[in-house]
Coordinates of C-alpha atoms and ligand atoms in Angstrom, one line a residue:
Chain A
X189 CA 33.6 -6.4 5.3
X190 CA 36.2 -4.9 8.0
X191 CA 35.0 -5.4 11.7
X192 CA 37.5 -2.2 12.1
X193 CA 35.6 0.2 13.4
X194 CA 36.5 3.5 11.3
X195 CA 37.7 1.7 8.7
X196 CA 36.9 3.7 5.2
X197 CA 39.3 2.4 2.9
X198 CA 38.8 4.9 -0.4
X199 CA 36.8 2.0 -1.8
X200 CA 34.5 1.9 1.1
X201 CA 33.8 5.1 0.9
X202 CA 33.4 5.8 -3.3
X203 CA 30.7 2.7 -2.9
X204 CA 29.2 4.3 0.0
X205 CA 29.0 7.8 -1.9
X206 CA 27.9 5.5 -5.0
X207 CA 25.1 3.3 -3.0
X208 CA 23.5 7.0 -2.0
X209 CA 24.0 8.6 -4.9
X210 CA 21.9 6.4 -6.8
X211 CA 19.5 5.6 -4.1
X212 CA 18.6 9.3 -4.3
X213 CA 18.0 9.2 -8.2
X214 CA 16.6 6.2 -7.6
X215 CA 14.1 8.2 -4.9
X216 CA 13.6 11.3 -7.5
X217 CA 12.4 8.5 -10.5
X218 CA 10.3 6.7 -7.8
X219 CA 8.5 10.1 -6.9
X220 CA 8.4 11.6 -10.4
X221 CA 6.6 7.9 -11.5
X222 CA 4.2 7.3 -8.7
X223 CA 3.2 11.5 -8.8
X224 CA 2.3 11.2 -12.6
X225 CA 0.7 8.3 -11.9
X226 CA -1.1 9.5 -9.1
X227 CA -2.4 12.6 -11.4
X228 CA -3.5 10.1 -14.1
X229 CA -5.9 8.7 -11.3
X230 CA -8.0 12.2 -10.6
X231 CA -10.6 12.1 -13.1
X232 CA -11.2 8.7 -11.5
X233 CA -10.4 10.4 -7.5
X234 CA -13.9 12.1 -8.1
X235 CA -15.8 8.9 -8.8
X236 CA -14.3 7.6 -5.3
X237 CA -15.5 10.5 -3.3
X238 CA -16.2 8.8 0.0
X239 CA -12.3 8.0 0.2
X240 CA -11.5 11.5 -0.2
X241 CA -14.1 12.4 2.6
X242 CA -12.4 9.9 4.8
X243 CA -8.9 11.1 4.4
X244 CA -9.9 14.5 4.5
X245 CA -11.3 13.7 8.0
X246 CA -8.3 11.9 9.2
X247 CA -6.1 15.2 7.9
X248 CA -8.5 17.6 8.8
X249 CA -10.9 17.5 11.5
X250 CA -8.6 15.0 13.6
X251 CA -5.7 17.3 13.3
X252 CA -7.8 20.4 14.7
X253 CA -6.6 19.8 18.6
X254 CA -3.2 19.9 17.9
X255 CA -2.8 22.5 15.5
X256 CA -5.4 25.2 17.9
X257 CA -2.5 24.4 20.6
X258 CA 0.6 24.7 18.5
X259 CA -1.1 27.4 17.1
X260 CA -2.2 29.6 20.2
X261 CA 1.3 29.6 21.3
X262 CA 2.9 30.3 18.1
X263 CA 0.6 33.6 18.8
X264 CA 1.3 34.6 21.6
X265 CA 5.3 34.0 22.1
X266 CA 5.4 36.4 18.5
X267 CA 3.7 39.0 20.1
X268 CA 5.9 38.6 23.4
X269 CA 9.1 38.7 21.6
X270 CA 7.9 41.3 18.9
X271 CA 7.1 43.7 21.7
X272 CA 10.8 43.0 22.9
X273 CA 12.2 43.4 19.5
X274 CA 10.6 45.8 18.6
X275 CA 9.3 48.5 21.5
X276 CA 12.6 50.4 21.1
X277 CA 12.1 52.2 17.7
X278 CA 8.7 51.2 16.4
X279 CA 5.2 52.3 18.0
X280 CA 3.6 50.0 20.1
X281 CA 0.1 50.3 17.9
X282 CA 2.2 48.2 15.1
X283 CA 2.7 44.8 17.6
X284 CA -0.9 43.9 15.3
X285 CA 0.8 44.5 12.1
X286 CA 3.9 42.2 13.4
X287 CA 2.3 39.3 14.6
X288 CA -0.5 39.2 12.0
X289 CA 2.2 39.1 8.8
X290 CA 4.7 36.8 10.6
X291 CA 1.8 34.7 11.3
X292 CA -0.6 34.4 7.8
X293 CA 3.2 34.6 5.9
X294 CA 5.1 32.5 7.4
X295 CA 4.6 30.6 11.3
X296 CA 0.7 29.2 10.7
X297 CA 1.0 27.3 7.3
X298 CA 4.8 26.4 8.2
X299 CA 4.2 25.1 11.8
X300 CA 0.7 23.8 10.9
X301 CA 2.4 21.6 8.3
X302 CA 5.2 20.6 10.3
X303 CA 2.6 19.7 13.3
X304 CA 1.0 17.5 10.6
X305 CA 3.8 16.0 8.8
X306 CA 4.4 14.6 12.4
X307 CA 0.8 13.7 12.8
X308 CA -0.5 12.5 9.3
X309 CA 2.4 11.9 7.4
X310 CA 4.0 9.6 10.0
X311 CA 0.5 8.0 9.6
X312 CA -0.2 7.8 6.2
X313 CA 3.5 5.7 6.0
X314 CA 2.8 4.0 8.9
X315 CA -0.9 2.9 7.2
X316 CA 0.7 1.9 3.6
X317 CA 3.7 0.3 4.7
X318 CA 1.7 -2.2 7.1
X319 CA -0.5 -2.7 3.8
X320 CA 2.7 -3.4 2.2
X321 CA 4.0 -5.8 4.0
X322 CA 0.7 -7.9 4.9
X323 CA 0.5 -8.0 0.9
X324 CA -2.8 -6.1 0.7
X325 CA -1.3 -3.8 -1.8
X326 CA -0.9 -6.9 -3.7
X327 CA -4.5 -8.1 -2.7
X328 CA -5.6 -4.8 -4.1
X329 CA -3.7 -5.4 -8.0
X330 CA -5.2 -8.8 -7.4
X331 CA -8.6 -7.3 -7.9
X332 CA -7.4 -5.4 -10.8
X333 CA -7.6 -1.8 -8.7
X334 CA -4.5 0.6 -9.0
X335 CA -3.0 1.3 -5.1
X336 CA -1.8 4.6 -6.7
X337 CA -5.1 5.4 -8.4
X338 CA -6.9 3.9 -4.9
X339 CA -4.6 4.6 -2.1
X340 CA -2.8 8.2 -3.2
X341 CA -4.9 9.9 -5.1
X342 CA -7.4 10.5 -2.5
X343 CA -4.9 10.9 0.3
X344 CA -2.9 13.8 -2.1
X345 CA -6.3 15.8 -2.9
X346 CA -7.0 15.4 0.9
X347 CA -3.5 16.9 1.6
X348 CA -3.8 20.0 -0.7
X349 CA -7.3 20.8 0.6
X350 CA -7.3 20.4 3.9
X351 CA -3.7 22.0 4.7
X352 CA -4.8 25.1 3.1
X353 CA -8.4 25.0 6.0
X354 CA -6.2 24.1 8.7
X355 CA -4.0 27.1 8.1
X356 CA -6.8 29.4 8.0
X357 CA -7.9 28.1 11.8
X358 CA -4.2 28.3 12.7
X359 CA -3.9 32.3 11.5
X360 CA -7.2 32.7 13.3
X361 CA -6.0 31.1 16.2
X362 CA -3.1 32.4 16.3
X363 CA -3.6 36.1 15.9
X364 CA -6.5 35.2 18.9
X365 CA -3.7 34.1 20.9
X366 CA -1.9 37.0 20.4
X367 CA -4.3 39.7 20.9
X368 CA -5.6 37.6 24.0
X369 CA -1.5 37.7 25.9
X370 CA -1.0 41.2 24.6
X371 CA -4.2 42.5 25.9
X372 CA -3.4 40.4 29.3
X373 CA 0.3 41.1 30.1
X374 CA 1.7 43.6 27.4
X375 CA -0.9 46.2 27.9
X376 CA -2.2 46.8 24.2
X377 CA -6.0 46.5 24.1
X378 CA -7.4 43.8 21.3
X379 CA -9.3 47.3 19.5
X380 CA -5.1 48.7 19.0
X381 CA -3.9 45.3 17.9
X382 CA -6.9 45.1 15.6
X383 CA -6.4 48.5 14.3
X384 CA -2.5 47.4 14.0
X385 CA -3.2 44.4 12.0
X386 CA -5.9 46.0 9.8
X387 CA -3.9 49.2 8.6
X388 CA -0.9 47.6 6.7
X389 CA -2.8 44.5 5.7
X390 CA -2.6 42.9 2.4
X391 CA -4.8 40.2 0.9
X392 CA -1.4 38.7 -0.1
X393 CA -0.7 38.2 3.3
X394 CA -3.0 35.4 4.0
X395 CA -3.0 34.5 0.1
X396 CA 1.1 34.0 0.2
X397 CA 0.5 31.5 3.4
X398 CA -2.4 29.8 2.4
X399 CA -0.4 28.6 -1.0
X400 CA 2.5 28.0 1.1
X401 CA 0.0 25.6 2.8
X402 CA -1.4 23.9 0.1
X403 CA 1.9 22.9 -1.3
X404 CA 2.8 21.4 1.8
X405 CA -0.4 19.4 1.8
X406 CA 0.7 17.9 -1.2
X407 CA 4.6 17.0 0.2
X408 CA 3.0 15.7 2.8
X409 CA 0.4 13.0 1.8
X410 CA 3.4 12.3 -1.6
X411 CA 6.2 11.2 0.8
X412 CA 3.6 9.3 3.3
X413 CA 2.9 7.6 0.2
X414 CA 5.9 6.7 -1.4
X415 CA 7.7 5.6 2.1
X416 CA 4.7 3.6 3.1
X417 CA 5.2 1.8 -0.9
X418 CA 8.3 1.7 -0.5
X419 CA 8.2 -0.5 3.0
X420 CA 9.8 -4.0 3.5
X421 CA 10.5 -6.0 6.4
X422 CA 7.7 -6.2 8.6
X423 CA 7.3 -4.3 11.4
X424 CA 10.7 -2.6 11.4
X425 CA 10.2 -1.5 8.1
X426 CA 7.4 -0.2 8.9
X427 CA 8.8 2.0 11.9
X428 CA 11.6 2.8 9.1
X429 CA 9.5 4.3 7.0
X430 CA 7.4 6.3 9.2
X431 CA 10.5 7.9 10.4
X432 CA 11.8 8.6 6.8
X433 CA 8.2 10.2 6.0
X434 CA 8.5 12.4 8.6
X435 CA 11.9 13.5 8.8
X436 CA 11.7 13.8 4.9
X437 CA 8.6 15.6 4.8
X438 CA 10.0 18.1 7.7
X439 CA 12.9 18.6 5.4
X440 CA 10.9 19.4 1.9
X441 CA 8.4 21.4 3.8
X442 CA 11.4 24.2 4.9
X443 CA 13.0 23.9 1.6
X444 CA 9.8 24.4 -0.2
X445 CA 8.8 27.3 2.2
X446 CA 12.1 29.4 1.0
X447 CA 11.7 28.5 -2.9
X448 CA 7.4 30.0 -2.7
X449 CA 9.0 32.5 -0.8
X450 CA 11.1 33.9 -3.2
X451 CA 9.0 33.4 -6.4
X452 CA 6.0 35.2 -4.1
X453 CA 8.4 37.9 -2.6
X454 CA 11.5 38.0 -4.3
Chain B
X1068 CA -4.2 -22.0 -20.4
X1069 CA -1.8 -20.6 -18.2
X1070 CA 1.6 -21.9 -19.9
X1071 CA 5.2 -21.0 -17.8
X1072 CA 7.9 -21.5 -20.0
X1073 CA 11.3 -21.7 -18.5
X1074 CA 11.0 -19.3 -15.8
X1075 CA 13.9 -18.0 -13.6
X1076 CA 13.3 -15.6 -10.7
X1077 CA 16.0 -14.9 -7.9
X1078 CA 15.9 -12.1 -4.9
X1079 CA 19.2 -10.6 -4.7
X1080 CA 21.7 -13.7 -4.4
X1081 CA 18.7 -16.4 -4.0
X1082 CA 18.3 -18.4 -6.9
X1083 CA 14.6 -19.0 -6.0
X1084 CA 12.9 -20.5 -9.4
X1085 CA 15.4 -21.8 -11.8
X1086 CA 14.0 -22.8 -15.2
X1087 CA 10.3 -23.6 -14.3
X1088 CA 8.1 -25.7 -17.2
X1089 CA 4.4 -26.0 -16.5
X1090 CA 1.3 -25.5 -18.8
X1091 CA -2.2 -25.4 -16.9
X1092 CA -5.0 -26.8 -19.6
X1093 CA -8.2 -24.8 -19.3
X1094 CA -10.6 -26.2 -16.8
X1095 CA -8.0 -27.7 -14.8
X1096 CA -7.3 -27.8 -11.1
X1097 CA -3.5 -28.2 -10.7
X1098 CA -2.4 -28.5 -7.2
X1099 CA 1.7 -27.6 -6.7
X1100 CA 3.2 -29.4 -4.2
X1101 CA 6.6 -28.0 -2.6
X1102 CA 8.5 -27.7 0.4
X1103 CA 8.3 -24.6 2.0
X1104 CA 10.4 -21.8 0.9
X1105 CA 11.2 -23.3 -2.5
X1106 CA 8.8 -20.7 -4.5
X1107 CA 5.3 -22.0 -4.7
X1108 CA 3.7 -18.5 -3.8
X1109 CA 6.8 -16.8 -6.0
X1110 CA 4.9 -18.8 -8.5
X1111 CA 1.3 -17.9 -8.0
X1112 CA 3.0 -13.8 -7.8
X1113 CA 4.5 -14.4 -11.2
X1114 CA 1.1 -15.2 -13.1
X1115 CA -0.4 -12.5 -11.8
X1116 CA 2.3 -10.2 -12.6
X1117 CA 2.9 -8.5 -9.0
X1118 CA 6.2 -10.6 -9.6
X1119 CA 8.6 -10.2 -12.7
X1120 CA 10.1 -12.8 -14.2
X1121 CA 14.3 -12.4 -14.6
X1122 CA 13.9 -14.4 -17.6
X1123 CA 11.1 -16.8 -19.5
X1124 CA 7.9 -16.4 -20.6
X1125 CA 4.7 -16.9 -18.9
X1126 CA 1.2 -16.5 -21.2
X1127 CA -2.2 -16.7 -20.5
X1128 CA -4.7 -17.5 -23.4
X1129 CA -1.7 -16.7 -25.3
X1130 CA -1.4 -13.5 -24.6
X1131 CA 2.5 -13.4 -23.3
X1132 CA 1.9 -11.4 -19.9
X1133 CA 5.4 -11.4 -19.2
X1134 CA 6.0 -8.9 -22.0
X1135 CA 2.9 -6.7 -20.5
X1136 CA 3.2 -3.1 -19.1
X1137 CA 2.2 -2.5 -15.4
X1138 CA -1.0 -0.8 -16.8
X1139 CA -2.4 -3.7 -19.1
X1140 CA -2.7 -5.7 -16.0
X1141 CA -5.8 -4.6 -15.3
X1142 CA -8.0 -6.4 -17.5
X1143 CA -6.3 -9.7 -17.1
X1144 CA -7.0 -9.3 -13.3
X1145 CA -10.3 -9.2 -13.4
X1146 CA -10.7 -12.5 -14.9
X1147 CA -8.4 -13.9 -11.9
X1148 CA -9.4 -14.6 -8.4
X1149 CA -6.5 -15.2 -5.9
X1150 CA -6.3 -16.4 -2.5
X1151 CA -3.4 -14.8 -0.7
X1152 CA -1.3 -17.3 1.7
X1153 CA -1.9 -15.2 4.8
X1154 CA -5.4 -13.8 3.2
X1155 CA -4.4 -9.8 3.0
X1156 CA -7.4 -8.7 3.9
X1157 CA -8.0 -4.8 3.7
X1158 CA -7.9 -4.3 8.2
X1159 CA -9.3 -0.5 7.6
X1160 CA -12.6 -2.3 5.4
X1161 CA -15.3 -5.0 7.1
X1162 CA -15.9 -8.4 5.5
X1163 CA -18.4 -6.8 4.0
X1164 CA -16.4 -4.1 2.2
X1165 CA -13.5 -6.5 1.7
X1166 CA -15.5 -9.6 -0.7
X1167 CA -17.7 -6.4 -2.3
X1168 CA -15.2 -4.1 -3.5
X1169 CA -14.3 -5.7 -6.9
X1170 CA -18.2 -5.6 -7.4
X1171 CA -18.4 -1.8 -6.1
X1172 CA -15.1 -0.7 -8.2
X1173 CA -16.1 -3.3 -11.5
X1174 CA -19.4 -3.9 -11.9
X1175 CA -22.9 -1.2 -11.7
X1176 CA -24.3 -3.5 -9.6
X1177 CA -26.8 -1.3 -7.1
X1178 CA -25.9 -1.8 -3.2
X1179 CA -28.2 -4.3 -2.9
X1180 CA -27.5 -7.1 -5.3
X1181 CA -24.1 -6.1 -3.9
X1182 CA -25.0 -7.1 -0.5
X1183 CA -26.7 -10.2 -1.9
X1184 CA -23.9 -11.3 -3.5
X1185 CA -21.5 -11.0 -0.5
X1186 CA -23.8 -12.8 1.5
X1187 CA -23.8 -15.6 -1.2
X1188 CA -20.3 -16.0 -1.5
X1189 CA -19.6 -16.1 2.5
X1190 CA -22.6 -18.6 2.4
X1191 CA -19.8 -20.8 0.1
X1192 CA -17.5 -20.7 2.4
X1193 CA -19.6 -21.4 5.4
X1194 CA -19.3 -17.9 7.1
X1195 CA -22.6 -15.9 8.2
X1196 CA -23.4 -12.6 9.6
X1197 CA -19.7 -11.6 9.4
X1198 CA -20.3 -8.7 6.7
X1199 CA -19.5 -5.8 9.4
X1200 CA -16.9 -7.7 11.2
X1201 CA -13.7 -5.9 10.9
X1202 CA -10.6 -8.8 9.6
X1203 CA -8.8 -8.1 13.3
X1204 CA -12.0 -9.3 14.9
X1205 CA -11.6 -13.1 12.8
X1206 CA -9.7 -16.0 13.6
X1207 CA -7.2 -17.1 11.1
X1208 CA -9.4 -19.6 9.7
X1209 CA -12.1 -17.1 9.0
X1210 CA -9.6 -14.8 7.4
X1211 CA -8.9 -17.5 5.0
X1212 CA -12.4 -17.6 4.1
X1213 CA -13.3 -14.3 4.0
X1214 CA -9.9 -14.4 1.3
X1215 CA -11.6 -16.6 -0.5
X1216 CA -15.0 -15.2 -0.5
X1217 CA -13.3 -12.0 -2.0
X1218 CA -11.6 -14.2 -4.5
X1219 CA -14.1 -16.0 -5.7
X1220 CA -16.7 -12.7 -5.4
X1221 CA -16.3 -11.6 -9.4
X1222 CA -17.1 -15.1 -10.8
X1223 CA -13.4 -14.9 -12.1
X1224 CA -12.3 -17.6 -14.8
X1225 CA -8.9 -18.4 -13.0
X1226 CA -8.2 -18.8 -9.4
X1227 CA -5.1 -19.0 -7.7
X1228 CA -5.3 -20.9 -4.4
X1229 CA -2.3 -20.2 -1.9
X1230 CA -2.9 -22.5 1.0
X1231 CA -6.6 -22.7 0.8
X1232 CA -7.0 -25.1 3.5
X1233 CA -3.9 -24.5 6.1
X1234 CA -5.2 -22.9 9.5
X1235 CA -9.1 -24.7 9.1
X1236 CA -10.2 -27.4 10.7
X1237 CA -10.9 -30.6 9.2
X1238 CA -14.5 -30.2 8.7
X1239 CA -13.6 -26.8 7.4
X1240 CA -10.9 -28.4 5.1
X1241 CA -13.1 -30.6 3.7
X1242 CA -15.9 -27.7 3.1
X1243 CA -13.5 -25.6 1.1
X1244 CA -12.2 -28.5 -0.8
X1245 CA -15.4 -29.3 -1.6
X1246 CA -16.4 -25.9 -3.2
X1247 CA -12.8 -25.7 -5.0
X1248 CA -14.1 -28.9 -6.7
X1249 CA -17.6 -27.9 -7.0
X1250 CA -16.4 -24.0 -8.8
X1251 CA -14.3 -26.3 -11.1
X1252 CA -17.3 -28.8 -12.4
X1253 CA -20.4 -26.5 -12.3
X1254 CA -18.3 -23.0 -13.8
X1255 CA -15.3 -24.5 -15.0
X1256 CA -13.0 -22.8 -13.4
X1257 CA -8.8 -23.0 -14.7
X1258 CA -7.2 -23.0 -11.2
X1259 CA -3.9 -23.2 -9.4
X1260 CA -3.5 -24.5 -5.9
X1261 CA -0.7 -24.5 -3.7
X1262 CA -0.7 -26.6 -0.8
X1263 CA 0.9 -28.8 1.7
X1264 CA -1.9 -30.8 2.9
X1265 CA -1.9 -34.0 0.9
X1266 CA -5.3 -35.5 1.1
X1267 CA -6.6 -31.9 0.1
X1268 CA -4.5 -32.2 -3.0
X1269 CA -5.6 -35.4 -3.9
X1270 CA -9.5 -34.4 -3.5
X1271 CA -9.1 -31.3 -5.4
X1272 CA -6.6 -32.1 -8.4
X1273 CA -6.7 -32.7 -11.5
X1274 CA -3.3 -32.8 -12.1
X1275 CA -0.4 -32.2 -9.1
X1276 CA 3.2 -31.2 -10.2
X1277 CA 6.0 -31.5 -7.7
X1278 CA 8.4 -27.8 -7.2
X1279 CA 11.7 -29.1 -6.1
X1280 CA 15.3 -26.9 -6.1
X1281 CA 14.0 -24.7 -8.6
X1282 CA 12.0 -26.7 -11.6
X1283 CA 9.0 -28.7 -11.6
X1284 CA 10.5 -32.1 -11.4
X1285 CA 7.4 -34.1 -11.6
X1286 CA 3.8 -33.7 -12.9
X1287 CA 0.6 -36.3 -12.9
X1288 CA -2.2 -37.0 -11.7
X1289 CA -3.5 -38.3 -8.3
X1290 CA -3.0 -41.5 -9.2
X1291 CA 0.1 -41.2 -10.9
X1292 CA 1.7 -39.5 -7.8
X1293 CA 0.2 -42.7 -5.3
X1294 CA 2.1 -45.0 -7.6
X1295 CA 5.2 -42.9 -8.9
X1296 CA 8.6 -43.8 -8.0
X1297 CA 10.2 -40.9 -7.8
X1298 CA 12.3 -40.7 -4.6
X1299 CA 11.7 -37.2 -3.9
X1300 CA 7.7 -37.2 -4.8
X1301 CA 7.5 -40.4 -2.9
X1302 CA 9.5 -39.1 0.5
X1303 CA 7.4 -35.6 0.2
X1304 CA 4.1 -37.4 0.1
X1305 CA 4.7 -39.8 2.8
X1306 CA 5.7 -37.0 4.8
X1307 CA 9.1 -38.9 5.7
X1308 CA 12.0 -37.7 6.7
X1309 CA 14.5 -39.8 5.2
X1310 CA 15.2 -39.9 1.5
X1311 CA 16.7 -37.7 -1.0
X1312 CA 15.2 -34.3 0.3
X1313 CA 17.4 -32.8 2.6
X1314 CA 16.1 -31.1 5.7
X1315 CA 18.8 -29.0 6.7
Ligands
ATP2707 N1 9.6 -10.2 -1.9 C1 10.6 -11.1 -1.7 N2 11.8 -10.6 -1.4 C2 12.9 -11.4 -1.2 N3 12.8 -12.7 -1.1 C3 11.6 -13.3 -1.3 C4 10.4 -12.5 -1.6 N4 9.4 -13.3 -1.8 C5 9.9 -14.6 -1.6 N5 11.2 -14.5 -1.3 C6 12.1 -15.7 -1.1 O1 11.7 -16.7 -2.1 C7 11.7 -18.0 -1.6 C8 10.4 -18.6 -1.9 O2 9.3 -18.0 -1.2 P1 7.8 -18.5 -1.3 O3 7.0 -17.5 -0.5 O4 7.5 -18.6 -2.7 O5 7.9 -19.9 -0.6 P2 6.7 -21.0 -0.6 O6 7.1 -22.1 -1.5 O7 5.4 -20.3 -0.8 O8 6.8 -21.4 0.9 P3 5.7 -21.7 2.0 O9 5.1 -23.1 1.7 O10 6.4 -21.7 3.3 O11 4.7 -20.6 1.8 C9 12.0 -17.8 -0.1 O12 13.3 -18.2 0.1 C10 11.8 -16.4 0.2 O13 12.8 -16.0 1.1
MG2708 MG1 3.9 -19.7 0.2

């Protein structure tokens, strides 16, 4: 190896396009395997219910703070900046129909699963990868259970069922937070922004967001997983992987959020 | 029977087991003797398949589990038992949930013969009123126990030992040495144990092979080991430091 600094002879840089080409297929088969295996295992999920309950509270109820905070502001700074985007050409009475679409569409289930990716995802890998590399995912095949079957499953049906309830606190939360600043500072009373929100609503609206929502419930407990599998070296490896799991699920979350988008509304 | 036939195994550039022989007859303790780092645990990995083999076969009851799928693992396992070297025990579970859940996931056992048999299987290895102890409130020797409790919990047919008896005391020692020879006579158990602790191996074996650079270079019993003259089984069971083994 050079101790150049800078130093990408052509070589170094085809093996360095090489080494990440295939670790990405590599990532893609690794997925694909462990998310068919993990479906094999829900007939048997349902037989295991108290690990579902459990995960379902770590996701769910224990992500409730965070996601009434994010989600309160999220309300109210869209109504703030919709009545300055806005108060030029369109009536005042709409601010309810702008803030309740942005927020059942698009800013609760999006924000609501990044907040969580950050929260549960990072501690899903975090959890895995420490069973990793104390060998207790190998204690586990020792006693002839299946870690996906046992450790996934449960965490993925968590993920798609409770994203979806969180989302429906967030929009509740959120369109609070915004009839609550634009009653206090933007001088449209809660019965106009209710009347706003009510007269162009559609039941796609919250439908569209709410499956946005559970398919980020499902990226998020999948790459929690498969990081925290995929974890070696100790403790470093296990701080590697919880980074990757984020910062991954971040990333799939966005990408996902455009390609719903445009089956739902394109 | 477990028989290993020629095994190789390497991670990345480190040639770790290179062309291992060894056939463990049924009912049979065999203790493997080693220094450390030269594969012993590799070994125990291997027959349980959490390890691949590069190349060679390994077969129990002659089925050949090295040509196995991931998924037909399953039903071998649950007529193992294996002690991890640094125990592995579930931290989110108590003891309790730890030695039971073969029983819970395996057996229709109702909670309370459940419980009962927890309780009996910490009795053997001299733990009580643990069952709701979490493993991060445990000392290292208790870990080890509670390892072995959850080994030992479904009455398996094989057990693989990693280091039963490092981290105990002597009295301890002698306790678990005593119920790896009493599991042997009164249920006949086929069992592998790895250790470095010399008078536990001769207590406990039946037979003791020797993993040196690789291969088993040596295998007898007690007896045969106390008056072999093999330089390197000699030097590793006086615990010397001069002879053929090289210690850097
Ligand atoms: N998963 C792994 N990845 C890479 N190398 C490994 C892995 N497991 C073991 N090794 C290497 O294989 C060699 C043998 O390891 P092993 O744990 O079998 O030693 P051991 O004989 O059990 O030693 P000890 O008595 O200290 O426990 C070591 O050099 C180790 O670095
Ligand atoms: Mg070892």
């Amino acid at each position: 190896m050079s101790k150049i600094p800078f130093a990408h002879t052509p070589e170094n840089v085809f093996r360095l396009v090489g080494r990440k080409t295939i670790a990405f297929f590599e990532d893609v088969g690794g997925l694909a395997v462990m998310i068919k295996e993990m479906l094999w295992g829900l007939p048997k999920a349902v037989t295991r219910f108290h690990l579902i309950i459990e995960q379902m509270h770590a996701m769910g109820v224990n992500s409730l703070p965070l996601v009434a905070l994010v989600s309160i502001f999220t309300g109210a700074v869209t109504a703030v900046q919709a009545v300055y985007q806005i108060s030029d050409y369109v009536p005042i009475r709409y601010l309810g129909t702008m803030v309740g679409k942005a927020v059942m569409i698009e800013l609760a289930p999006v924000l609501t699963a990044l907040v969580v990716a950050g929260r549960v995802g990072a501690g899903i890998a975090a959890e895995l990868g420490t069973m990793k590399v104390t060998e207790q995912i190998d204690a586990l095949q020792t006693l002839a259970l299946d870690p996906v079957e046992y450790l996934v499953t449960p965490r993925f049906i968590a993920g798609v069922l409770m994203l979806p309830i969180l989302t429906v606190f967030a929009d509740a939360i959120a369109v609070a937070g915004g009839m609550g600043i634009s009653a206090a500072t933007l001088h449209v009373p809660p019965h106009t922004f209710i009347n706003g929100m009510r007269s162009f609503f559609k039941s796609m609206d919250l439908f569209s967001g709410l499956f946005k929502a559970f398919v980020f419930g499902g990226i998020i407990s999948i790459i929690g997983c498969y990081q925290g599998f995929k974890t070696y070296g100790g403790a470093e490896g296990v701080g590697r992987s919880t980074t990757k799991a984020v910062v991954l699920a971040s990333v799939l979350i966005l990408i996902s959020d455009y390609i719903v988008a445009t089956i739902l509304f394109g | 029977m477990i028989e290993i036939k020629n095994v190789f195994k390497s991670f990345g550039g480190n040639q770790v087991l290179r062309g291992v022989d060894l056939t463990i007859k049924k009912g049979e303790t065999m203790v493997i003797l080693g220094r450390s780092g030269c594969g012993k645990s590799v070994m125990l990995k291997l027959i349980m398949g959490l390890l691949r083999p590069d190349s060679g076969q390994i077969f129990v009851n002659g089925d050949e589990i090295t040509l196995f799928k991931d998924s037909q693992f399953n039903k071998l396992r649950q007529k193992f038992g294996m002690l991890f070297q640094a125990a592995a025990l579930f931290d989110s579970m108590t003891v309790d949930g730890n030695v039971g859940l073969a029983l819970r996931e395996h057996t229709n056992l109702s909670e309370k013969e459940i419980e009962k048999k927890v309780a009996a299987k910490l009795k053997l290895v001299g733990l009580s009123g643990v069952e709701q102890m979490k493993p991060a409130e445990l000392s290292g020797g208790m870990k080890k126990r509670v390892g072995l409790a959850r080994a030992i919990a479904m009455d398996p047919e094989y057990v693989l030992y990693d280091e039963p008896t490092t981290g105990l005391d002597p009295i301890m020692s002698d306790v678990i040495n005593e119920l790896i020879v009493c599991l042997r006579n009164t249920l006949s158990i086929t069992s592998i144990a790895v250790t470095h602790d010399i008078v536990s191996a001769y207590k406990i074996a039946d037979r003791i092979a020797m993993l040196y650079e690789g291969k088993i270079i040596f295998v007898g019993t007690p007896e045969e080991v106390k008056r072999t003259d093999n330089p390197v089984v000699r030097q590793f069971v006086e615990g010397s430091s001069q002879g053929p083994i090289e210690t850097l």
